Amino acid sequence: MFFFFDMDKTDKIPSFDEMMIPLLHALKNSGGSATVKELNRKTQDLMELPDKVRKAMHSPSSNLTEVEYRLTWTRSYLKKAGIIINSEKHVWKFADGFDTGKIDDTDVEAIKRQVRNDRLKALESPKLTNFESGLAFEKFVISSLEEYVKNQNKIILRSSGMFFDARLPQGIDDINEPINVELKYNFTKNVKQFAEQIKRYSEKHILSADILLVIVSDSLSDGQKQKIISELKAPRIKQIIIWDYDDLLERTGVADSPYLENPKKALLEDAVRSLPTPEETAAQKEALLASLKSAYDDQDVTLCLGAGVSMSAGVPLWNELINKMLVSMIAKIADDKKLDKSIVEKLNDLAISNKEDSSLTQIRYIKTSFDESEYKKLLHKSLYNSNKLNADTELLEAIARISTPRRNHIGVKSIVTYNFDDLLEQQFDKIDHNVVYREKDEPSNSDLNIYHVHGYLPRKLNDSYDADSEIVFSEEDYHRIYRDSFCWSNIAQLNAFKNSTCLFIGCSLTDPNLRRLLDVAVKNKDKPRHFAFMKSKTFNAGSGDDDIIKIYSDIDKNLRDSYFRSIGINVIWVDDFDEIPALLCALVS
C-alpha cells in the first residue's frame, strides 16, 4: 500500500494481519490483559520494529502512527474472530476458551476470510432491499477508495449522470491515466446483462477513459476474472481490470464500515446529512430527464397512470367519490324507510363525518349496502355525473402525444392505468389502441395496449362491455389481488416493471400491492430504472421560520428519494403538476 511518506523495503511497515500473532504473544506476555497503549508498544517491541517505522504517521492530520492505525484493524479482526475481547474501555484480554499455548497455530488467513465474509453478509439482511444492499456496498467501496487514492495524492470523482459509477482522472496505483469505475453487487448473476449494456454504451458514446475498473462484491478466482474480462470486451475500452471483494480489502485495508456494520442506519443518515445544493438538485433533475428521454428514444417506456391523471380531467378524487357514494347509500336507505328530506341531510352529514380508518375500508363499508350490480351503477354515476369532465386536458394531450407512433418510433411500449374511467381512451380516439381489463383479454401485437389493472368502467356501457368484470376499489378487492400472485393484473404490472422503463404519472405510489410488485421487480437490479413525477411537499412551521421549513423540506425530499430508489424509482420532483405536460412533450422534441 502506498502512503504519503516514503519507506524503503527494509523498513516496510507490517500489514495488520502480519501483526496478529505478535499482538497475541504481546497480550500473553502481559499476563493476558493489557491497555491499548501497552499492547501497541509490546507488539512493536516483539517485532523489533525500527524507529523509522514506528514514528511514521498515518496521515498529516492523524494523531496515530501508521503502525498504531494498522493495529486497530488487527485488534478488530481478532475480536470479530472471537479470540480477544474489549473487557473494559482501552483494555484487552483473551476471550474465554482461547488456548494461549497455540498462538502460533492461529490461522490468520482464515480469520481474514471469516471477518470479511461476515461483514459482507450484513448486506444480505432481509431488512434490506436488493437496491439498498447494492447502494451500501457502493458507498462502502467509494469511501474506501477515497481514502486509498488520497494517500496516493489522487482523487476520485463520483458519478453525476455518467454511465459509470465513478472516475479516477489520475488513475490508481501504477496506472497514471484516467480510469472509469463500475461497482457491482452480486455481479456474477448479471455479467451478461452488464456486458450488453456496456457494449451498447461504448458504441454510442465517447468514453471519458479507455480503462475500466470493475469492483465486485463477489470473491472470484483468477479464472473467473479472466472469463468476465473476455465477456466485457467492448469498442473503445482498451483495458479491463477486475477487483473482487478480497482485492479491494487487500489494497485499502478497510473491513469495517458503517455501511457494512449497519447498512440501513448508515444509508438513512446519509439521506439526512448529504442534502444537495440548489445547483446539484437542478443538475440531478436534468440528468434524470436526460436518462428518461434516452429510454424513450430507445422505445423502452411504459406509462403507469394514477388518479392524478384523471383528476386533472375532472374525475372526482377518492374522498369526493366516497362522499358521493355515501350520500347515495343514505338516499337508498332513507327511501326504504320513507325518511323526510331534513333527516336525510343530517344523516348525510353524519355519514360523511363518520370516516373509517382508510379509504379502502370506507368503500367496503359502503359496498355492504348494495348488490354488485347496484354498486357498479353507483360507482359509474359517481364517476361520470359531472359537467366538469374534460378529456382534452394538457396532461392527457401530452400523454397522447408521446404515445402516438411516429416514423420509425412506436411511441410508448404500453400503458398501465390504475383508473377505471375511459378518459384516456377518449383522448386516444385517433390512436389505434387495445383495452385489456379482464384475464381473457388478449394483448395486441400491433396496437397500443392499455391495461386497466384495477378494472374498467367506461362512460358508455354498451353490449361489448363485460358487466361482470372486476373493479379493484374496496378493501376486499385489494386483498384478493394481493393473495393471487398469478392474477392477470399482477402479471401485467410485473412484466412492465421487469421488462421496460416505467414512468409513473399521477401516482401517489402508496398502493401496498404496487409497492410489493416493485420490490419483487427490483430484485437483482442494482440501479433504479423507473421514473416518477412527484410534487414537492409544502410544510408550514409558522411565521418567520422559512429557513427551518426549507431545511426540513430538503431532508424530507432526500429521504423520499432514498426510499423510492430502494423500490427502483427515480423521482423527478416538480413544484407544480402543471409542469408535467411540458416535460412529457420534451421527450419527443
XYZ file of C-alpha atoms in Angstrom:
589
model
C 0.000 0.000 0.000
C 1.317 3.441 -0.897
C 1.280 6.183 1.756
C 2.157 9.867 1.737
C 5.604 9.067 3.158
C 8.371 7.032 1.509
C 9.622 3.829 3.082
C 12.343 1.584 1.708
C 11.846 -2.168 1.608
C 13.995 -2.911 4.653
C 11.835 -0.597 6.709
C 8.496 -1.840 5.343
C 5.552 -1.296 7.678
C 3.937 -4.635 8.554
C 0.344 -5.168 7.464
C -2.406 -5.554 10.053
C -2.543 -9.329 9.538
C 1.221 -9.713 9.894
C 0.837 -8.253 13.393
C -1.903 -10.656 14.565
C 0.315 -13.350 16.047
C 2.842 -10.866 17.522
C -0.048 -8.997 19.196
C -1.357 -12.237 20.724
C 2.113 -13.011 22.099
C 2.339 -9.463 23.464
C -1.016 -9.920 25.214
C 0.114 -13.264 26.650
C 3.381 -11.709 27.909
C 1.290 -9.028 29.628
C -0.452 -11.661 31.742
C -3.478 -11.936 29.431
C -4.660 -8.334 29.902
C -3.256 -5.025 28.647
C -4.204 -1.486 27.733
C -4.126 -0.398 24.092
C -1.004 1.669 24.741
C 0.823 -1.258 26.406
C -0.280 -3.691 23.733
C 0.876 -1.428 20.906
C 4.298 -0.890 22.489
C 4.907 -4.561 23.332
C 3.790 -5.748 19.875
C 6.269 -3.385 18.214
C 8.986 -4.435 20.646
C 8.408 -8.108 19.879
C 8.614 -7.387 16.152
C 11.748 -5.259 16.712
C 10.401 -2.519 14.500
C 12.916 0.271 13.808
C 12.189 3.823 14.944
C 11.649 4.975 11.369
C 8.740 2.545 11.025
C 7.331 3.248 14.492
C 7.293 7.019 14.010
C 5.745 7.155 10.544
C 2.363 8.907 10.853
C -0.801 7.528 9.270
C -1.624 10.879 7.669
C -0.698 14.536 8.188
C -3.926 15.150 10.126
C -3.873 11.945 12.215
C -2.773 11.513 15.836
C -1.928 7.869 15.180
C 1.216 6.426 13.731
C 0.743 4.096 10.785
C 1.582 1.070 12.953
C -0.941 2.144 15.618
C -3.560 2.643 12.910
C -2.970 -0.828 11.487
C -3.017 -2.356 14.966
C -6.574 -1.057 15.427
C -7.507 -3.299 12.455
C -5.503 -6.162 13.969
C -7.474 -5.955 17.234
C -10.755 -5.525 15.346
C -10.230 -8.705 13.287
C -9.129 -10.742 16.324
C -12.150 -9.508 18.274
C -14.571 -10.424 15.495
C -12.926 -13.846 15.260
C -13.696 -14.377 18.978
C -10.043 -14.515 20.080
C -9.752 -11.329 22.149
C -12.322 -9.096 23.836
C -12.502 -5.475 24.901
C -13.178 -6.185 28.582
C -13.343 -2.507 29.529
C -12.513 0.789 27.847
C -8.997 0.666 26.349
C -8.304 -2.724 27.973
C -7.984 -6.004 26.070
C -7.797 -9.638 27.172
C -8.175 -13.141 25.727
C -11.680 -14.480 25.128
C -12.742 -17.445 27.264
C -11.737 -20.734 25.691
C -8.838 -19.459 23.615
C -5.779 -21.695 24.072
C -2.820 -19.322 24.550
C -0.475 -22.294 24.117
C -1.405 -22.475 20.410
C -0.944 -18.860 19.398
C 1.479 -19.785 16.633
C -1.126 -22.128 15.138
C -3.575 -19.257 14.619
C -4.825 -19.326 11.021
C -4.511 -15.675 10.023
C -5.878 -16.210 6.514
C -8.965 -17.991 7.875
C -9.588 -15.093 10.272
C -9.403 -12.588 7.419
C -11.807 -14.626 5.282
C -14.256 -15.118 8.152
C -14.369 -11.460 9.178
C -14.622 -10.201 5.609
C -17.396 -12.619 4.703
C -19.311 -11.837 7.898
C -19.132 -8.131 7.085
C -20.411 -8.695 3.566
C -23.267 -10.861 4.865
C -24.639 -7.804 6.660
C -25.734 -6.614 3.220
C -27.880 -9.717 2.757
C -30.176 -8.833 5.662
C -33.895 -9.391 4.941
C -34.399 -5.840 6.237
C -32.679 -4.522 3.106
C -33.983 -4.461 -0.430
C -31.553 -5.590 -3.113
C -31.099 -1.966 -4.126
C -30.247 -0.916 -0.556
C -27.701 -3.738 -0.318
C -26.129 -2.643 -3.584
C -26.141 1.005 -2.514
C -24.493 0.193 0.842
C -21.786 -1.782 -0.967
C -21.294 1.109 -3.405
C -20.982 3.641 -0.553
C -18.510 1.370 1.261
C -16.333 0.988 -1.840
C -16.346 4.704 -2.675
C -15.411 5.705 0.895
C -12.615 3.081 0.878
C -11.308 4.267 -2.486
C -11.423 7.914 -1.447
C -9.035 7.212 1.436
C -6.888 4.922 -0.690
C -6.330 7.333 -3.601
C -5.963 10.267 -1.209
C -2.841 8.581 0.172
C -1.576 8.453 -3.424
C -2.252 12.183 -3.847
C -5.007 11.349 -6.323
C -8.767 11.880 -6.386
C -11.975 10.024 -7.200
C -14.976 11.688 -8.828
C -18.470 10.414 -8.057
C -20.888 9.826 -10.911
C -23.155 12.707 -11.889
C -25.328 11.389 -14.686
C -22.424 9.337 -16.098
C -22.915 5.756 -17.215
C -20.218 4.587 -14.788
C -20.305 4.930 -11.002
C -17.088 6.898 -10.603
C -13.975 8.110 -12.366
C -10.305 8.186 -11.362
C -8.975 11.040 -13.520
C -5.360 10.461 -12.392
C -5.581 6.681 -12.285
C -4.710 4.467 -9.328
C -1.609 2.571 -8.114
C 0.841 2.358 -11.026
C -1.749 3.379 -13.643
C -1.430 7.105 -14.258
C -4.180 7.670 -16.793
C -7.969 8.102 -16.378
C -9.999 5.083 -15.281
C -13.766 4.607 -15.318
C -15.010 2.710 -12.252
C -18.088 0.472 -12.151
C -19.278 -1.032 -8.852
C -21.308 -4.237 -8.880
C -23.084 -6.030 -6.045
C -23.698 -9.780 -6.645
C -22.168 -9.274 -10.052
C -21.808 -12.889 -11.179
C -25.593 -13.102 -11.578
C -25.673 -10.188 -14.027
C -22.450 -10.322 -16.065
C -24.171 -10.837 -19.419
C -26.675 -8.057 -18.801
C -23.898 -5.587 -17.938
C -21.802 -6.752 -20.899
C -24.683 -5.920 -23.255
C -25.218 -2.523 -21.611
C -21.562 -1.559 -21.793
C -21.243 -2.591 -25.442
C -24.286 -0.521 -26.404
C -22.985 2.444 -24.414
C -19.442 2.298 -25.788
C -20.769 2.150 -29.355
C -22.908 5.265 -28.860
C -20.727 7.468 -26.658
C -17.187 8.739 -26.461
C -15.809 7.326 -23.230
C -14.086 9.614 -20.733
C -11.427 6.923 -20.203
C -10.222 3.860 -22.079
C -9.604 1.778 -18.954
C -12.450 0.214 -16.969
C -12.082 -0.949 -13.358
C -14.955 -3.174 -12.194
C -15.124 -3.716 -8.418
C -17.459 -6.534 -7.354
C -18.759 -7.859 -4.046
C -18.110 -11.475 -5.086
C -14.945 -13.455 -4.324
C -13.560 -14.617 -7.682
C -10.835 -16.952 -8.858
C -8.312 -15.761 -11.448
C -10.113 -17.924 -13.998
C -13.465 -16.280 -13.242
C -11.900 -12.837 -13.562
C -10.420 -13.657 -16.958
C -13.767 -15.022 -18.159
C -15.566 -11.845 -17.062
C -12.914 -9.671 -18.728
C -13.414 -11.532 -22.008
C -17.212 -11.063 -21.786
C -16.902 -7.338 -21.090
C -14.668 -6.517 -24.025
C -16.208 -3.644 -25.952
C -15.268 -0.975 -28.517
C -13.166 1.903 -27.164
C -12.201 0.032 -23.960
C -8.544 -0.920 -24.205
C -8.146 -2.496 -20.747
C -10.491 -4.063 -18.198
C -9.454 -4.670 -14.584
C -11.490 -6.749 -12.125
C -11.163 -6.321 -8.373
C -13.184 -8.692 -6.238
C -14.039 -8.105 -2.577
C -10.723 -9.562 -1.390
C -8.722 -7.438 -3.844
C -10.439 -4.318 -2.563
C -9.717 -5.114 1.091
C -6.131 -6.163 0.388
C -5.493 -2.764 -1.182
C -7.470 -0.447 1.043
C -7.184 -2.338 4.331
C -10.774 -1.372 5.203
C -13.035 -4.121 6.503
C -15.184 -2.181 8.942
C -17.574 0.493 7.764
C -20.965 1.804 8.886
C -22.249 0.595 5.501
C -21.306 -2.968 6.459
C -21.983 -2.759 10.194
C -25.491 -1.284 9.971
C -26.328 -0.540 6.319
C -29.902 0.655 6.877
C -28.892 3.163 9.544
C -25.895 4.404 7.520
C -27.996 4.958 4.400
C -30.660 6.803 6.399
C -28.043 9.056 7.997
C -26.606 9.708 4.532
C -30.003 10.804 3.249
C -30.373 13.289 6.127
C -26.787 14.520 6.070
C -25.996 14.860 2.383
C -28.507 17.486 1.316
C -27.861 18.681 -2.250
C -27.350 22.331 -3.130
C -29.916 24.006 -5.430
C -27.404 23.670 -8.270
C -26.925 19.959 -7.555
C -30.713 19.479 -7.381
C -31.170 21.157 -10.764
C -28.323 19.123 -12.281
C -29.776 15.899 -10.896
C -33.204 16.690 -12.379
C -31.637 17.415 -15.777
C -29.689 14.153 -15.631
C -32.844 12.173 -14.787
C -34.816 13.811 -17.593
C -31.971 13.018 -19.997
C -31.994 9.363 -18.878
C -35.784 9.215 -19.301
C -35.523 10.679 -22.809
C -32.834 8.138 -23.673
C -35.168 5.312 -22.593
C -37.996 6.866 -24.628
C -35.752 7.189 -27.689
C -34.879 3.507 -27.235
C -38.656 2.735 -27.299
C -38.447 1.264 -23.813
C -41.029 3.329 -21.877
C -44.264 2.060 -20.319
C -46.580 4.703 -18.841
C -48.137 3.951 -15.447
C -51.039 6.306 -14.806
C -52.693 7.039 -11.477
C -55.620 9.029 -10.125
C -53.819 12.340 -10.666
C -54.210 11.957 -14.435
C -57.995 11.537 -14.222
C -58.296 14.187 -11.541
C -56.894 16.750 -13.985
C -59.814 15.893 -16.289
C -62.453 16.477 -13.603
C -62.908 12.949 -12.262
C -63.612 13.260 -8.515
C -60.838 12.481 -6.042
C -61.251 9.428 -3.846
C -62.627 11.383 -0.893
C -65.089 13.219 -3.106
C -66.053 9.970 -4.820
C -66.550 8.260 -1.462
C -68.701 11.136 -0.200
C -70.898 10.891 -3.305
C -71.312 7.168 -2.721
C -72.098 7.720 0.969
C -74.857 10.169 0.033
C -76.260 7.604 -2.419
C -76.108 4.922 0.272
C -78.071 7.119 2.717
C -80.574 8.032 -0.019
C -81.214 4.333 -0.690
C -81.741 3.558 2.999
C -83.855 6.704 3.523
C -86.067 5.774 0.583
C -86.667 2.346 2.097
C -87.550 3.919 5.451
C -89.572 6.818 3.975
C -87.500 9.465 5.784
C -88.099 13.157 5.078
C -85.539 15.448 3.408
C -84.298 17.263 6.556
C -83.462 13.977 8.274
C -81.671 12.705 5.160
C -79.483 15.835 5.095
C -78.472 15.297 8.724
C -77.795 11.624 8.043
C -75.581 12.627 5.128
C -73.540 14.922 7.390
C -73.168 12.149 9.986
C -72.198 9.578 7.355
C -69.544 11.838 5.816
C -68.065 12.697 9.228
C -68.081 9.016 10.316
C -64.948 8.047 8.405
C -63.330 4.636 8.519
C -59.599 4.200 9.110
C -58.849 4.207 5.382
C -60.487 4.837 2.026
C -60.402 1.105 1.267
C -62.347 0.186 4.412
C -64.735 3.100 3.783
C -65.625 1.715 0.352
C -66.089 -1.757 1.847
C -68.450 -0.216 4.402
C -70.483 1.438 1.610
C -70.455 -1.662 -0.565
C -72.318 -3.706 2.053
C -75.476 -1.678 1.321
C -75.657 -2.670 -2.347
C -75.632 -5.744 -4.506
C -72.864 -5.963 -7.125
C -74.969 -4.561 -9.951
C -76.213 -1.602 -7.882
C -72.691 -0.947 -6.627
C -71.313 -0.780 -10.190
C -74.115 1.599 -11.258
C -73.440 3.805 -8.233
C -69.713 3.922 -8.956
C -70.405 4.716 -12.611
C -72.796 7.527 -11.688
C -70.331 8.981 -9.159
C -67.534 8.917 -11.760
C -69.338 10.478 -14.688
C -72.233 12.512 -13.297
C -70.381 15.815 -13.544
C -70.305 18.664 -16.052
C -66.615 19.221 -15.227
C -65.338 16.173 -17.130
C -62.973 17.069 -19.944
C -60.714 14.612 -21.731
C -58.927 17.425 -23.575
C -56.591 18.430 -20.768
C -52.970 19.449 -21.308
C -51.820 16.361 -19.424
C -53.931 13.869 -21.393
C -52.970 15.587 -24.644
C -49.273 15.321 -23.709
C -49.717 11.628 -22.866
C -51.396 11.114 -26.252
C -48.587 12.961 -27.991
C -45.787 10.801 -26.584
C -47.903 7.666 -27.149
C -48.550 8.394 -30.830
C -46.389 6.298 -33.175
C -44.091 8.346 -35.385
C -41.845 7.471 -38.245
C -39.515 4.684 -37.076
C -40.750 5.089 -33.484
C -43.596 3.248 -31.764
C -44.157 5.908 -29.097
C -44.554 4.131 -25.758
C -44.495 0.348 -25.356
C -47.775 0.135 -23.446
C -49.831 1.856 -20.760
C -50.720 0.519 -17.313
C -53.511 2.549 -15.727
C -54.936 2.261 -12.226
C -58.029 4.284 -13.184
C -61.467 2.837 -14.061
C -62.588 5.676 -16.360
C -62.187 5.868 -20.138
C -60.964 9.479 -20.438
C -57.656 8.196 -21.770
C -59.436 6.196 -24.464
C -61.459 9.284 -25.398
C -58.232 11.244 -25.874
C -56.771 8.337 -27.864
C -59.587 8.427 -30.405
C -57.105 8.703 -33.307
C -54.550 6.278 -31.873
C -55.031 2.568 -32.548
C -55.290 1.057 -29.096
C -56.430 -2.124 -27.400
C -58.094 -2.137 -23.965
C -57.223 -5.010 -21.610
C -59.262 -5.186 -18.420
C -60.022 -8.907 -17.932
C -57.976 -12.077 -17.816
C -59.456 -13.288 -21.117
C -58.483 -10.108 -22.994
C -55.625 -10.686 -25.435
C -52.885 -8.038 -25.776
C -52.436 -6.751 -29.307
C -49.212 -7.218 -31.243
C -49.782 -4.112 -33.364
C -51.888 -1.623 -31.378
C -51.031 0.224 -28.175
C -52.203 -1.886 -25.219
C -53.888 -0.074 -22.339
C -54.032 -2.309 -19.251
C -56.753 -1.304 -16.775
C -55.272 -3.356 -13.938
C -57.866 -2.197 -11.388
C -60.817 -2.671 -13.723
C -62.646 -0.695 -16.382
C -65.872 1.289 -16.229
C -66.333 3.274 -19.485
C -68.869 6.054 -19.781
C -70.834 4.166 -22.459
C -71.744 0.737 -21.110
C -72.623 -0.869 -24.446
C -73.096 -4.540 -25.310
C -69.367 -5.116 -25.762
C -68.676 -4.202 -22.133
C -68.458 -7.054 -19.635
C -70.678 -6.006 -16.725
C -69.271 -8.846 -14.626
C -65.688 -7.612 -14.864
C -63.996 -6.943 -11.542
C -63.292 -3.478 -10.132
C -60.493 -3.139 -7.576
C -61.665 -0.383 -5.255
C -62.559 -1.668 -1.795
C -60.504 -3.443 0.842
C -61.537 -6.987 -0.083
C -60.703 -6.283 -3.748
C -57.133 -5.398 -2.792
C -56.897 -8.467 -0.562
C -57.971 -10.625 -3.498
C -55.261 -9.435 -5.877
C -52.690 -9.382 -3.075
C -53.334 -13.077 -2.367
C -53.345 -14.149 -6.006
C -49.778 -13.643 -7.253
C -50.733 -15.086 -10.645
C -53.779 -12.929 -11.364
C -53.522 -11.279 -14.773
C -53.259 -7.729 -13.387
C -50.272 -8.596 -11.172
C -48.540 -10.339 -14.074
C -49.198 -7.382 -16.402
C -47.633 -4.994 -13.884
C -44.650 -7.260 -13.190
C -43.976 -7.646 -16.910
C -43.923 -3.864 -17.257
C -41.731 -3.346 -14.174
C -39.239 -6.041 -15.203
C -39.070 -5.580 -18.958
C -39.332 -1.844 -19.545
C -38.610 1.571 -18.104
C -41.799 2.706 -16.380
C -42.824 6.342 -15.988
C -45.343 6.909 -13.187
C -47.631 9.899 -13.695
C -50.297 10.953 -11.203
C -49.452 8.059 -8.879
C -49.022 8.552 -5.128
C -47.175 5.184 -5.001
C -48.867 4.359 -1.684
C -50.727 1.303 -3.006
C -49.291 -1.615 -0.947
C -49.740 -4.134 -3.759
C -47.978 -1.842 -6.243
C -45.050 -1.374 -3.844
C -44.896 -5.131 -3.278
C -44.665 -5.764 -7.028
C -41.984 -3.085 -7.399
C -39.989 -4.759 -4.614
C -40.231 -8.066 -6.477
C -39.242 -6.475 -9.787
C -36.254 -4.600 -8.347
C -34.668 -7.853 -7.173
C -31.200 -8.322 -8.708
C -31.320 -4.849 -10.261
C -28.506 -2.719 -8.901
C -29.798 0.669 -10.108
C -33.297 2.183 -10.300
C -34.592 2.110 -13.865
C -38.065 3.626 -13.422
C -39.155 7.266 -13.078
C -41.990 9.088 -11.329
C -43.164 12.683 -11.472
C -43.965 13.802 -7.941
C -44.850 17.174 -6.457
C -42.594 18.573 -3.735
C -44.351 18.698 -0.383
C -45.050 22.007 1.295
C -44.695 22.487 5.046
C -45.811 25.185 7.457
C -43.805 25.752 10.635
C -45.238 29.143 11.495
C -44.289 32.670 10.520
C -40.638 33.644 10.389
C -39.442 30.049 10.061
C -38.824 29.918 6.313
C -35.224 28.723 6.756
C -36.325 25.872 9.028
C -39.061 24.878 6.563
C -36.535 24.847 3.712
C -34.108 22.630 5.675
C -36.838 20.195 6.685
C -38.275 20.144 3.158
C -34.844 19.225 1.786
C -34.409 16.498 4.409
C -37.863 15.080 3.655
C -37.220 15.107 -0.103
C -33.821 13.444 0.334
C -35.312 10.685 2.487
C -38.123 10.138 -0.013
C -35.579 9.983 -2.837
C -33.705 7.292 -0.930
C -36.892 5.327 -0.218
C -38.198 5.436 -3.788
C -34.791 4.485 -5.179
C -34.932 1.394 -2.949
C -38.001 0.200 -4.906
C -36.427 1.061 -8.238
C -37.813 4.559 -8.867
C -36.001 7.812 -9.660
C -38.204 10.718 -8.590
C -38.358 13.783 -10.832
C -39.622 16.475 -8.470
C -41.891 19.257 -9.713
C -43.146 22.311 -7.852
C -46.498 22.127 -9.637
C -48.291 19.374 -11.561
C -48.756 21.880 -14.405
C -45.048 21.374 -15.230
C -45.586 17.749 -16.285
C -47.163 18.225 -19.773
C -44.177 20.284 -20.957
C -41.714 17.746 -19.540
C -43.559 14.962 -21.383
C -43.641 16.848 -24.669
C -39.891 17.418 -24.388
C -39.444 13.649 -24.835
C -40.487 13.885 -28.481
C -38.539 17.040 -29.306
